[in-house]
Short mmCIF file of C-alpha atoms in Angstrom, two decimals:
data_model
loop_
_atom_site.label_atom_id
_atom_site.label_comp_id
_atom_site.label_asym_id
_atom_site.label_seq_id
_atom_site.Cartn_x
_atom_site.Cartn_y
_atom_site.Cartn_z
CA MET A 865 93.61 57.91 33.92
CA PHE A 866 96.47 56.31 35.60
CA ASP A 867 95.51 52.72 35.32
CA GLU A 868 95.70 51.80 31.94
CA SER A 869 98.19 54.62 31.17
CA VAL A 870 101.04 52.27 30.76
CA VAL A 871 101.56 50.01 28.16
CA PHE A 872 103.98 47.05 27.78
CA VAL A 873 104.88 45.65 24.33
CA THR A 874 107.04 42.53 24.30
CA THR A 875 106.13 41.00 20.76
CA GLN A 876 109.39 40.90 18.80
CA GLY A 877 109.09 42.59 15.40
CA ALA A 878 106.01 44.86 16.23
CA GLN A 879 105.90 48.15 15.16
CA ILE A 880 103.89 50.87 17.17
CA ARG A 881 101.98 53.38 14.78
CA THR A 882 99.50 56.15 15.11
CA ASP A 883 96.20 55.82 13.18
CA GLY A 884 93.31 58.27 13.61
CA GLY A 885 94.15 59.50 17.04
CA ARG A 886 94.83 55.91 18.24
CA VAL A 887 98.00 54.01 19.09
CA VAL A 888 98.09 50.70 17.15
CA VAL A 889 100.57 47.90 17.86
CA TRP A 890 101.25 46.13 14.37
CA ASP A 891 102.72 42.81 13.80
CA VAL A 892 104.93 43.79 11.05
CA ASP A 893 107.09 40.52 10.60
CA GLY A 894 104.47 38.01 11.26
CA ASP A 895 100.70 37.64 9.92
CA ASP A 896 98.76 38.88 12.74
CA GLY A 897 98.13 42.33 11.64
CA GLU A 898 96.77 44.61 14.26
CA LEU A 899 97.65 43.32 17.70
CA ALA A 900 96.28 46.05 20.17
CA THR A 901 95.14 49.51 19.91
CA PHE A 902 94.75 52.24 22.49
CA PRO A 903 93.44 55.89 22.55
CA ILE A 904 96.47 58.02 22.43
CA GLU A 905 94.84 60.47 24.81
CA LYS A 906 94.92 57.93 27.67
CA LEU A 907 98.56 56.77 27.37
CA ASP A 908 101.56 58.44 29.15
CA THR A 909 103.96 55.66 29.14
CA ILE A 910 104.95 52.82 26.55
CA ASN A 911 107.55 50.26 27.45
CA VAL A 912 109.23 48.39 24.94
CA PHE A 913 111.29 45.30 25.13
CA GLY A 914 113.82 43.99 22.49
CA GLY A 915 113.06 44.33 19.03
CA VAL A 916 109.95 46.34 18.97
CA ASN A 917 110.14 49.99 17.25
CA PHE A 918 107.98 53.24 16.58
CA SER A 919 107.09 54.72 13.49
CA THR A 920 108.45 58.29 13.24
CA PRO A 921 104.96 59.83 12.76
CA PHE A 922 103.99 58.08 15.97
CA VAL A 923 107.19 59.53 17.71
CA ALA A 924 105.99 62.86 16.84
CA GLU A 925 102.54 62.44 18.18
CA ALA A 926 104.08 61.00 21.42
CA ASN A 927 105.92 64.17 21.71
CA ASP A 928 102.65 66.16 21.30
CA HIS A 929 100.68 64.12 23.79
CA GLY A 930 103.57 64.00 26.27
CA ILE A 931 104.06 60.37 25.98
CA VAL A 932 107.31 58.78 27.36
CA LEU A 933 108.64 55.86 25.36
CA ASN A 934 110.90 53.60 27.48
CA TYR A 935 113.40 51.03 25.74
CA PHE A 936 114.24 47.99 27.59
CA THR A 937 116.44 44.75 26.27
CA GLN A 938 114.37 41.65 25.81
CA HIS A 939 115.15 40.60 29.30
CA GLY A 940 114.07 43.87 30.78
CA ASP A 941 117.56 45.85 31.40
CA TYR A 942 116.66 49.40 31.07
CA ARG A 943 118.39 51.00 27.87
CA GLY A 944 117.24 54.66 27.73
CA SER A 945 114.09 56.76 26.95
CA PHE A 946 112.22 59.25 24.43
CA VAL A 947 111.13 61.89 26.53
CA PRO A 948 108.80 64.61 25.11
CA GLU A 949 110.03 68.35 24.97
CA ARG A 950 107.18 69.69 27.22
CA ASN A 951 108.37 67.79 30.11
CA THR A 952 110.48 70.67 31.36
CA ILE A 953 108.90 73.47 33.26
CA ALA A 954 111.18 75.96 34.34
CA GLU A 955 109.63 76.85 37.71
CA VAL A 956 109.42 73.39 38.95
CA ARG A 957 113.11 72.68 37.98
CA ARG A 958 114.17 75.77 39.63
CA ALA A 959 112.54 75.18 42.90
CA GLN A 960 114.25 71.54 42.60
CA TYR A 961 117.70 72.92 41.89
CA ALA A 962 117.50 75.44 44.48
CA LEU A 963 116.81 72.86 47.41
CA GLY A 964 119.71 73.17 49.79
CA ASP A 965 121.41 70.46 51.87
CA GLU A 966 118.55 71.14 54.78
CA GLY A 967 115.67 70.68 52.46
CA GLU A 968 117.07 67.82 50.53
CA LEU A 969 117.80 65.88 54.00
CA ALA A 970 114.43 66.65 55.20
CA ILE A 971 112.93 64.78 52.22
CA ALA A 972 115.43 62.12 52.25
CA ARG A 973 114.82 61.38 55.84
CA ALA A 974 110.94 61.24 55.29
CA MET A 975 111.58 58.59 52.44
CA ILE A 976 114.09 56.32 54.36
CA ALA A 977 111.90 56.32 57.58
CA ALA A 978 108.98 55.31 55.44
CA LYS A 979 110.89 52.53 53.73
CA ILE A 980 112.03 51.08 57.27
CA ARG A 981 108.35 51.46 58.41
CA ASN A 982 107.45 49.51 55.49
CA ALA A 983 109.74 46.77 55.79
CA ARG A 984 108.49 46.30 59.27
CA THR A 985 104.97 46.26 57.97
CA LEU A 986 105.95 43.61 55.14
CA LEU A 987 107.67 41.23 57.71
CA ALA A 988 104.61 41.62 60.09
CA ARG A 989 102.25 40.77 57.34
CA LYS A 990 104.17 37.51 56.58
CA GLY A 991 104.09 36.68 60.71
CA VAL A 992 107.79 37.41 61.09
CA THR A 993 107.99 38.67 64.64
CA GLY A 994 110.89 40.14 66.68
CA THR A 995 111.19 43.22 64.46
CA GLU A 996 111.30 46.09 66.92
CA PHE A 997 114.79 46.93 65.77
CA LEU A 998 113.26 48.24 62.59
CA ALA A 999 111.14 50.82 64.61
CA ASP A 1000 114.31 52.03 66.43
CA LEU A 1001 115.95 52.42 63.22
CA GLN A 1002 113.00 54.32 61.73
CA ALA A 1003 113.18 56.58 64.58
CA ARG A 1004 116.82 56.99 63.93
CA ALA A 1005 116.31 57.70 60.53
CA ARG A 1006 113.79 60.56 61.31
CA GLU A 1007 116.51 62.21 63.55
CA ALA A 1008 119.65 61.85 60.93
CA GLY A 1009 121.85 64.70 61.28
CA SER A 1010 123.41 64.55 57.90
CA ALA A 1011 123.16 62.48 54.79
CA ASP A 1012 125.98 60.07 55.72
CA ASP A 1013 124.07 59.25 59.21
CA LEU A 1014 120.93 58.61 57.06
CA ARG A 1015 122.77 56.37 54.71
CA GLY A 1016 124.31 54.52 57.55
CA THR A 1017 120.93 54.05 59.29
CA GLU A 1018 119.36 52.80 56.02
CA GLY A 1019 122.20 50.39 55.24
CA GLU A 1020 121.93 49.01 58.79
CA ALA A 1021 117.99 48.60 58.09
CA ALA A 1022 118.40 46.90 54.90
CA GLU A 1023 120.90 44.43 56.14
CA ARG A 1024 118.72 43.37 59.16
CA TYR A 1025 115.81 43.34 57.28
CA PHE A 1026 117.09 41.11 54.38
CA SER A 1027 118.26 38.92 57.07
CA ARG A 1028 114.74 38.13 58.12
CA LEU A 1029 113.21 38.09 54.62
CA ASP A 1030 114.09 34.24 54.04
CA GLU A 1031 111.06 33.46 56.60
CA THR A 1032 108.58 35.06 54.26
CA LEU A 1033 109.27 32.46 51.44
CA THR A 1034 107.43 29.22 50.87
CA ASP A 1035 109.26 25.82 51.16
CA GLY A 1036 111.78 25.26 48.18
CA TRP A 1037 112.84 28.94 48.18
CA THR A 1038 115.52 30.61 49.81
CA PHE A 1039 117.08 34.06 50.31
CA GLU A 1040 120.63 34.25 51.70
CA SER A 1041 121.41 37.86 51.23
CA ARG A 1042 121.02 40.68 48.77
CA SER A 1043 123.35 40.20 45.64
CA LYS A 1044 123.28 42.42 42.31
CA ARG A 1045 125.22 42.53 39.05
CA PRO A 1046 124.75 39.68 38.54
CA PRO A 1047 122.09 38.41 41.00
CA GLU A 1048 123.36 35.16 42.52
CA ASP A 1049 120.06 33.43 42.82
CA HIS A 1050 116.51 33.25 41.75
CA VAL A 1051 114.93 35.49 44.28
CA ASN A 1052 117.77 38.04 43.68
CA SER A 1053 117.09 37.81 40.04
CA LEU A 1054 113.32 38.59 40.73
CA LEU A 1055 114.28 41.25 43.17
CA SER A 1056 116.46 43.08 40.72
CA LEU A 1057 114.01 42.67 37.83
CA THR A 1058 111.16 43.99 40.17
CA TYR A 1059 113.51 47.10 41.38
CA VAL A 1060 114.20 47.85 37.72
CA MET A 1061 110.35 47.94 36.74
CA VAL A 1062 109.26 49.77 39.85
CA LYS A 1063 112.30 52.33 39.15
CA ASN A 1064 110.56 52.72 35.86
CA GLU A 1065 107.16 53.62 37.21
CA VAL A 1066 108.88 56.13 39.50
CA LEU A 1067 110.96 57.87 36.65
CA ALA A 1068 107.77 57.95 34.53
CA ALA A 1069 105.98 59.63 37.35
CA LEU A 1070 108.66 62.09 38.21
CA ARG A 1071 108.78 63.00 34.43
CA GLN A 1072 105.21 63.49 34.07
CA TYR A 1073 105.22 65.78 36.87
CA ASN A 1074 108.27 67.75 35.58
CA LEU A 1075 110.83 66.98 37.99
CA ASP A 1076 114.46 66.23 37.06
CA PRO A 1077 115.02 62.46 37.80
CA PHE A 1078 118.69 62.71 37.59
CA LEU A 1079 119.12 65.26 40.56
CA GLY A 1080 118.72 63.23 43.83
CA VAL A 1081 117.93 64.06 47.43
CA LEU A 1082 120.09 61.27 48.91
CA HIS A 1083 121.52 59.03 46.17
CA ALA A 1084 124.72 60.68 45.10
CA ASP A 1085 124.49 62.16 41.57
CA ARG A 1086 126.53 60.15 39.17
CA HIS A 1087 126.42 60.53 35.22
CA GLY A 1088 123.53 58.61 33.81
CA ARG A 1089 121.98 57.81 37.23
CA PRO A 1090 118.36 58.62 38.13
CA SER A 1091 119.04 59.44 41.59
CA LEU A 1092 115.90 61.30 42.37
CA ALA A 1093 113.87 58.27 41.00
CA LEU A 1094 115.96 55.71 43.25
CA ASP A 1095 115.42 58.04 46.32
CA LEU A 1096 111.61 57.92 45.52
CA GLN A 1097 111.57 54.25 44.85
CA GLU A 1098 113.09 53.53 48.54
CA GLU A 1099 109.72 53.73 50.09
CA PHE A 1100 108.03 51.29 47.61
CA ARG A 1101 110.82 48.75 47.69
CA PRO A 1102 109.40 46.62 50.67
CA ILE A 1103 105.75 47.04 50.20
CA PHE A 1104 105.46 46.92 46.36
CA CYS A 1105 108.45 45.40 45.23
CA ASP A 1106 109.65 42.89 47.55
CA ALA A 1107 105.71 42.00 48.25
CA PHE A 1108 105.48 41.32 44.76
CA VAL A 1109 108.29 38.95 44.28
CA THR A 1110 107.25 36.78 47.56
CA ARG A 1111 103.87 36.74 46.06
CA LEU A 1112 105.09 35.41 42.61
CA VAL A 1113 107.10 32.60 44.57
CA ASN A 1114 104.84 31.64 47.18
CA ARG A 1115 101.82 31.32 44.86
CA GLY A 1116 103.85 29.25 42.49
CA THR A 1117 103.41 31.74 39.69
CA ILE A 1118 107.36 31.34 39.04
CA GLN A 1119 108.94 28.10 39.54
CA HIS A 1120 112.80 27.45 39.52
CA ASP A 1121 112.76 25.57 36.21
CA GLN A 1122 111.58 28.92 34.48
CA PHE A 1123 115.00 30.45 35.03
CA THR A 1124 117.86 30.29 32.41
CA ALA A 1125 121.39 29.32 33.70
CA ASP A 1126 122.60 32.88 34.25
CA ASN A 1127 119.38 33.41 36.59
CA HIS A 1128 117.27 35.39 33.91
CA LEU A 1129 113.67 34.46 33.37
CA ALA A 1130 113.14 32.32 30.39
CA ASP A 1131 110.87 34.01 27.56
CA ASP A 1132 107.55 32.55 28.38
CA ALA A 1133 108.23 33.08 32.15
CA PHE A 1134 109.26 36.80 31.52
CA GLN A 1135 105.82 37.37 29.59
CA THR A 1136 104.07 36.20 32.59
CA TYR A 1137 105.97 38.15 34.87
CA LEU A 1138 105.09 41.34 32.84
CA GLY A 1139 101.32 40.54 32.84
CA LYS A 1140 101.36 39.84 36.62
CA PHE A 1141 103.41 42.88 37.27
CA ASP A 1142 101.02 45.13 35.38
CA ASP A 1143 97.93 43.71 37.22
CA TYR A 1144 99.84 44.13 40.61
CA MET A 1145 100.39 47.85 39.39
CA GLN A 1146 96.71 48.17 38.63
CA GLU A 1147 95.57 46.24 41.90
CA GLN A 1148 93.96 48.75 44.34
CA PHE A 1149 94.52 49.00 48.07
CA THR A 1150 93.12 51.42 50.83
CA HIS A 1151 95.23 54.43 51.02
CA PRO A 1152 96.66 54.77 54.64
CA TYR A 1153 96.22 58.70 54.61
CA PHE A 1154 93.45 59.35 52.04
CA GLU A 1155 91.33 56.25 52.97
CA TYR A 1156 90.13 55.77 49.42
CA GLU A 1157 90.85 52.71 46.99
CA VAL A 1158 93.76 53.61 44.94
CA THR A 1159 95.86 51.44 42.69
CA ARG A 1160 99.46 50.96 43.26
CA ARG A 1161 100.32 52.89 40.02
CA LYS A 1162 98.23 55.62 40.97
CA ALA A 1163 99.83 55.80 44.51
CA ILE A 1164 103.48 56.08 42.87
CA ARG A 1165 102.35 59.03 40.80
CA GLN A 1166 100.62 60.64 43.85
CA GLN A 1167 103.81 60.53 45.64
CA ALA A 1168 105.68 62.19 42.66
CA ILE A 1169 103.08 64.81 42.86
CA LEU A 1170 103.39 65.16 46.67
CA LEU A 1171 107.21 65.35 46.36
CA ARG A 1172 106.88 68.18 43.69
CA LYS A 1173 104.44 69.98 46.02
CA ALA A 1174 107.21 69.69 48.94
CA ILE A 1175 109.86 71.02 46.28
CA THR A 1176 107.82 73.93 45.08
CA GLY A 1177 106.48 74.86 48.57
CA GLU A 1178 102.88 74.04 48.04
CA LEU A 1179 103.33 71.75 51.06
CA ASP A 1180 105.25 72.26 54.07
CA GLU A 1181 106.93 68.78 54.02
CA TYR A 1182 107.21 65.63 51.97
CA HIS A 1183 104.72 63.05 53.02
CA ALA A 1184 106.11 59.78 52.21
CA LEU A 1185 103.79 56.58 51.65
CA GLU A 1186 103.90 54.89 55.00
CA VAL A 1187 101.80 51.61 55.32
CA SER A 1188 101.60 50.55 58.96
CA LYS A 1189 99.18 47.56 58.66
CA MET B 1398 113.73 82.60 46.31
CA THR B 1399 112.25 80.70 43.48
CA GLY B 1400 113.30 82.77 40.54
CA SER B 1401 109.91 84.53 40.19
CA ASP B 1402 111.73 87.99 39.91
CA ARG B 1403 112.79 86.85 36.41
CA VAL B 1404 108.94 86.26 35.55
CA GLN B 1405 107.59 89.45 34.34
CA PHE B 1406 104.01 89.25 32.98
CA ARG B 1407 103.14 93.13 33.29
CA ASP B 1408 103.69 93.89 29.80
CA GLU B 1409 101.52 91.22 28.53
CA LEU B 1410 97.73 91.44 27.99
CA VAL B 1411 95.18 89.22 29.73
CA HIS B 1412 93.37 86.89 27.49
CA VAL B 1413 89.43 86.99 27.82
CA SER B 1414 89.41 83.35 28.49
CA ALA B 1415 91.49 83.88 31.16
CA LEU B 1416 88.79 85.92 32.92
CA ASN B 1417 86.57 82.79 33.05
CA GLU B 1418 89.52 80.38 34.20
CA TYR B 1419 90.29 82.73 36.91
CA VAL B 1420 86.76 83.20 38.16
CA TYR B 1421 86.14 79.44 38.08
CA CYS B 1422 89.39 78.90 40.33
CA PRO B 1423 92.34 81.09 40.70
CA ARG B 1424 94.55 78.01 41.47
CA ARG B 1425 93.57 76.10 38.64
CA PHE B 1426 94.41 79.15 36.61
CA TYR B 1427 97.85 79.28 38.43
CA TYR B 1428 98.60 75.61 37.15
CA GLN B 1429 97.60 76.48 33.61
CA ARG B 1430 99.52 79.59 33.35
CA TYR B 1431 102.63 78.67 35.16
CA HIS B 1432 102.97 74.93 34.98
CA ASP B 1433 101.05 74.27 31.65
CA GLU B 1434 99.31 71.75 33.54
CA ILE B 1435 95.70 71.55 32.12
CA GLY B 1436 96.68 69.57 29.17
CA ARG B 1437 94.00 69.36 26.75
CA PRO B 1438 90.67 67.89 28.43
CA TYR B 1439 88.16 66.14 26.28
CA GLU B 1440 85.71 69.05 26.38
CA LEU B 1441 88.06 71.56 24.90
CA VAL B 1442 89.05 69.38 21.98
CA ASP B 1443 85.32 68.34 21.31
CA GLY B 1444 84.32 72.20 21.64
CA ARG B 1445 86.83 73.21 19.14
CA SER B 1446 85.32 70.75 16.66
CA LYS B 1447 82.08 71.92 17.10
CA HIS B 1448 83.07 75.56 16.27
CA ASP B 1449 84.63 74.27 13.23
CA GLY B 1450 81.42 72.63 12.38
CA GLN B 1451 79.04 75.69 12.53
CA ALA B 1452 77.37 76.68 9.38
CA ARG B 1453 78.22 80.32 7.95
CA ARG B 1454 74.88 82.48 7.98
CA GLY B 1455 74.39 85.98 7.07
CA GLY B 1456 75.07 88.83 9.70
CA TRP B 1457 77.71 86.57 11.68
CA VAL B 1458 81.17 87.30 12.01
CA ARG B 1459 83.41 84.62 12.99
CA GLU B 1460 86.72 84.38 14.64
CA ARG B 1461 87.94 87.91 15.17
CA TYR B 1462 91.01 88.76 17.19
CA PHE B 1463 90.84 92.02 19.12
CA ARG B 1464 93.17 93.69 21.68
CA SER B 1465 93.11 96.52 23.81
CA GLU B 1466 96.14 98.25 25.84
CA ASP B 1467 93.59 100.38 27.94
CA LEU B 1468 91.61 97.27 29.21
CA GLY B 1469 94.66 95.25 29.39
CA LEU B 1470 92.74 92.41 27.38
CA HIS B 1471 93.12 90.70 24.31
CA GLY B 1472 91.28 87.79 22.67
CA LYS B 1473 89.52 85.98 19.95
CA LEU B 1474 85.81 86.49 19.76
CA ASP B 1475 84.38 83.30 18.06
CA LEU B 1476 80.98 84.73 17.03
CA ILE B 1477 80.01 88.39 16.72
CA GLU B 1478 76.18 88.76 15.55
CA SER B 1479 75.61 92.02 13.42
CA ASP B 1480 72.13 93.77 13.22
CA GLY B 1481 72.67 97.11 11.62
CA ASP B 1482 74.99 99.07 13.83
CA VAL B 1483 74.64 96.71 16.68
CA LEU B 1484 77.32 94.19 17.49
CA THR B 1485 76.65 91.37 19.88
CA PRO B 1486 79.21 88.83 20.99
CA VAL B 1487 78.11 85.25 21.14
CA GLU B 1488 79.81 82.85 23.45
CA ARG B 1489 79.32 79.19 22.85
CA LYS B 1490 79.36 76.71 25.80
CA ARG B 1491 79.87 72.99 25.23
CA ALA B 1492 79.28 72.27 29.05
CA GLU B 1493 76.82 69.54 29.84
CA SER B 1494 74.94 71.81 32.23
CA GLU B 1495 71.76 73.47 31.24
CA THR B 1496 72.80 76.73 32.69
CA TYR B 1497 75.66 79.18 32.20
CA PHE B 1498 77.84 80.24 35.29
CA ALA B 1499 78.98 83.61 36.70
CA SER B 1500 82.49 82.89 35.30
CA ASP B 1501 80.76 82.64 31.72
CA GLU B 1502 79.02 85.98 32.52
CA VAL B 1503 82.27 87.74 33.25
CA GLN B 1504 83.92 86.25 30.14
CA LEU B 1505 81.23 87.78 28.05
CA ALA B 1506 81.49 91.00 29.72
CA GLY B 1507 85.02 91.06 28.90
CA TYR B 1508 84.38 90.28 25.10
CA CYS B 1509 81.78 93.15 25.29
CA MET B 1510 84.04 95.62 26.64
CA LEU B 1511 86.93 94.63 24.14
CA LEU B 1512 84.31 94.94 21.37
CA GLU B 1513 83.24 98.68 22.38
CA ALA B 1514 87.20 99.64 23.13
CA VAL B 1515 87.91 98.73 19.40
CA THR B 1516 84.57 99.87 17.71
CA GLY B 1517 84.01 102.96 19.91
CA GLU B 1518 80.12 101.85 20.10
CA PRO B 1519 78.61 100.73 23.17
CA VAL B 1520 78.03 97.12 23.49
CA ASN B 1521 75.67 96.33 26.48
CA VAL B 1522 74.34 92.87 25.70
CA GLY B 1523 75.97 89.62 24.86
CA TYR B 1524 74.61 86.01 24.34
CA VAL B 1525 75.71 82.73 25.68
CA TYR B 1526 74.80 79.87 23.49
CA LEU B 1527 74.69 76.49 25.20
CA TYR B 1528 74.77 73.46 23.07
CA SER B 1529 73.18 71.39 25.70
CA THR B 1530 69.81 72.91 25.27
CA ASP B 1531 70.52 74.76 21.88
CA GLU B 1532 69.33 77.89 23.50
CA ARG B 1533 70.80 81.15 23.75
CA HIS B 1534 70.65 83.66 26.64
CA SER B 1535 71.04 87.16 26.62
CA VAL B 1536 72.99 89.04 29.18
CA ARG B 1537 72.71 92.66 30.01
CA ILE B 1538 76.24 93.86 30.98
CA THR B 1539 76.09 96.02 33.95
CA ASP B 1540 78.46 98.24 35.75
CA ARG B 1541 79.03 95.63 38.08
CA HIS B 1542 80.11 93.30 35.43
CA ARG B 1543 82.65 96.03 34.19
CA GLU B 1544 83.90 96.52 37.75
CA THR B 1545 84.60 92.73 37.93
CA VAL B 1546 86.24 92.56 34.67
CA HIS B 1547 88.76 95.27 35.72
CA GLU B 1548 89.32 93.84 39.31
CA ILE B 1549 90.04 90.38 37.77
CA VAL B 1550 92.51 91.84 35.25
CA SER B 1551 94.40 93.45 37.96
CA GLN B 1552 94.51 90.46 40.01
CA ILE B 1553 95.76 88.23 37.12
CA GLU B 1554 98.46 90.90 36.47
CA SER B 1555 99.82 90.83 39.94
CA MET B 1556 99.84 87.02 40.16
CA ARG B 1557 103.17 85.67 41.18
CA VAL B 1558 104.62 82.27 40.53
CA ASP B 1559 105.79 81.62 44.08
CA THR B 1560 102.32 82.40 45.61
CA ILE B 1561 99.85 79.79 44.93
CA PRO B 1562 96.19 80.76 45.31
CA PRO B 1563 94.45 78.58 48.07
CA LEU B 1564 92.08 75.85 47.25
CA THR B 1565 88.52 76.76 46.02
CA ASP B 1566 85.75 77.91 48.37
CA ASN B 1567 83.52 75.56 46.39
CA PRO B 1568 84.50 72.00 46.38
CA SER B 1569 81.75 70.71 43.81
CA LYS B 1570 83.93 72.85 41.19
CA CYS B 1571 86.60 70.06 41.74
CA GLU B 1572 84.56 67.19 40.75
CA ALA B 1573 84.92 67.88 37.03
CA CYS B 1574 88.14 69.77 37.26
CA SER B 1575 91.22 68.28 35.12
CA ALA B 1576 93.56 69.94 37.53
CA ARG B 1577 92.32 67.77 40.22
CA THR B 1578 94.75 65.08 40.15
CA TYR B 1579 97.82 67.30 40.86
CA CYS B 1580 95.94 70.23 42.95
CA MET B 1581 95.07 67.39 45.36
CA PRO B 1582 92.56 69.42 47.43
CA GLU B 1583 91.16 66.80 49.49
CA GLU B 1584 94.56 65.15 49.98
CA THR B 1585 95.99 68.53 51.14
CA ALA B 1586 93.39 69.03 53.58
CA ARG B 1587 94.24 65.75 55.09
CA LEU B 1588 98.00 66.06 55.18
CA GLU B 1589 98.22 69.73 56.21
CA PRO B 1590 95.00 70.96 57.43
CA GLU B 1591 96.26 74.45 57.78
CA ARG B 1592 96.68 74.94 54.09
CA ALA B 1593 92.90 74.20 53.76
CA ARG B 1594 92.10 76.55 56.63
CA GLY B 1595 89.41 79.05 55.30
CA THR B 1596 88.80 77.28 52.22
CA GLY B 1597 85.86 75.09 51.11
CA TRP B 1598 88.05 72.18 51.99
CA GLU B 1599 88.66 73.07 55.44
CA ASN B 1600 86.82 69.86 56.73
CA PRO B 1601 87.65 67.19 54.15
CA ASP B 1602 85.20 64.54 55.75
CA ALA B 1603 82.52 66.85 54.91
CA VAL B 1604 83.04 67.41 51.17
CA SER B 1605 84.99 64.22 50.34
CA LEU B 1606 84.36 63.13 46.81
CA GLY B 1607 86.68 59.95 46.89
CA GLY B 1608 89.63 59.40 44.63
CA GLU B 1609 87.68 59.31 41.33
CA GLU B 1610 89.35 59.94 38.32
CA SER B 1611 87.51 61.72 35.50
#
């Protein structure tokens, strides 16, 4: 259910239609006809990049089947979404809105502590030693007495972690410091792109389980900012996002000459990137708590469910995904 | 306080199919009722199309809706067989198993009681038809069945959104359950064992079914 449930469409000029219970990607501009087809029951998210459109009957079907449609630019910048109307369950939303400061802080502490733990795990996997400072900061995050405390601890951990990330990269690649808007080098560009892609996986997961992605527990709520998605993304940043970027670079999948002058991936390289990203999301690992094999995509969705259970009181606390090996 | 005081189901009748759902697993029924989370599993969609494909024959009444305030029940009987004055409800099951379950019997009892409440005639037998074997089984409706129906109606009427029923006492039911993904019985037992105490999931290692998706 989870693994093939997300579709990426990048063919410019393609149209997505419905045909007898199936989703069909159709080459409208060119002569290729049917490009791909999927059973509608299996999909929950369709991501389109650039000039791709949906037929109106398809959008009605997407609404009926609870399929979220996300729009990106050709370069992967998020533009907005179509969200089916059934994705609003009053009782879940009510519980989310009723979370007090204490409830929010408890969840945020678990997320940030897991992020710091996972940062240390990533460095350890790459043979970077001398990271005990992260263990101390993780302990501090668990004890944080206020959201500001927690943000301070998180900021310090991020700065110190990024200062060691360079050591995980193969020769010919360097990482000086994290820069955004715009990313100042190729590694930062890949990090930014991957954060957007994973944020979107998290957004889809939150929506699927009826949480409001715009009401956060740690990130300040700001108009148009999916704060809860950013919060939940924290624990995945090191082990899913950063690990993916180092893999792309270290295995030579992406090369320096595949970037444009403004540090975007060139079209062909972006196609390669999306393919690798989807494969990576479908790759399995042994879940640290449940001990069965699970894809990264499913793990993210399970965390959205666990978050909902913590919010609605089905579980006593939020159990963030902490990977310790 | 989760706003549950605003939810008031007491005036509403219980759907007969809810009896079956509730007996199968109260927690699954909770998700379906409050969170609209069961979706449309393949079996349901397929079952519906098989209903549509049934030929009409003499002596059958199809798709009749009944309600009874006294019983607190309502529902649609998909098939009623009439033989003179005797009316017999038929409940058709698509499930692949070659047998029917206690929950199916309870549902059938609900239909029989609904039918007799509306017609004023006693209805003491119903049929369960299984597609898997193309056989139908007659079920004699006993006082025990009737008591069970009354009990379950009152349990459903007293459900509250802020009290989630415990995990099932029979983990094998989870195997084919479409709610398992978000119910997370095995995972709950591992993360917060006290939440699984006294249920069939108390010892997750003994009953682990793995992380398979249906």
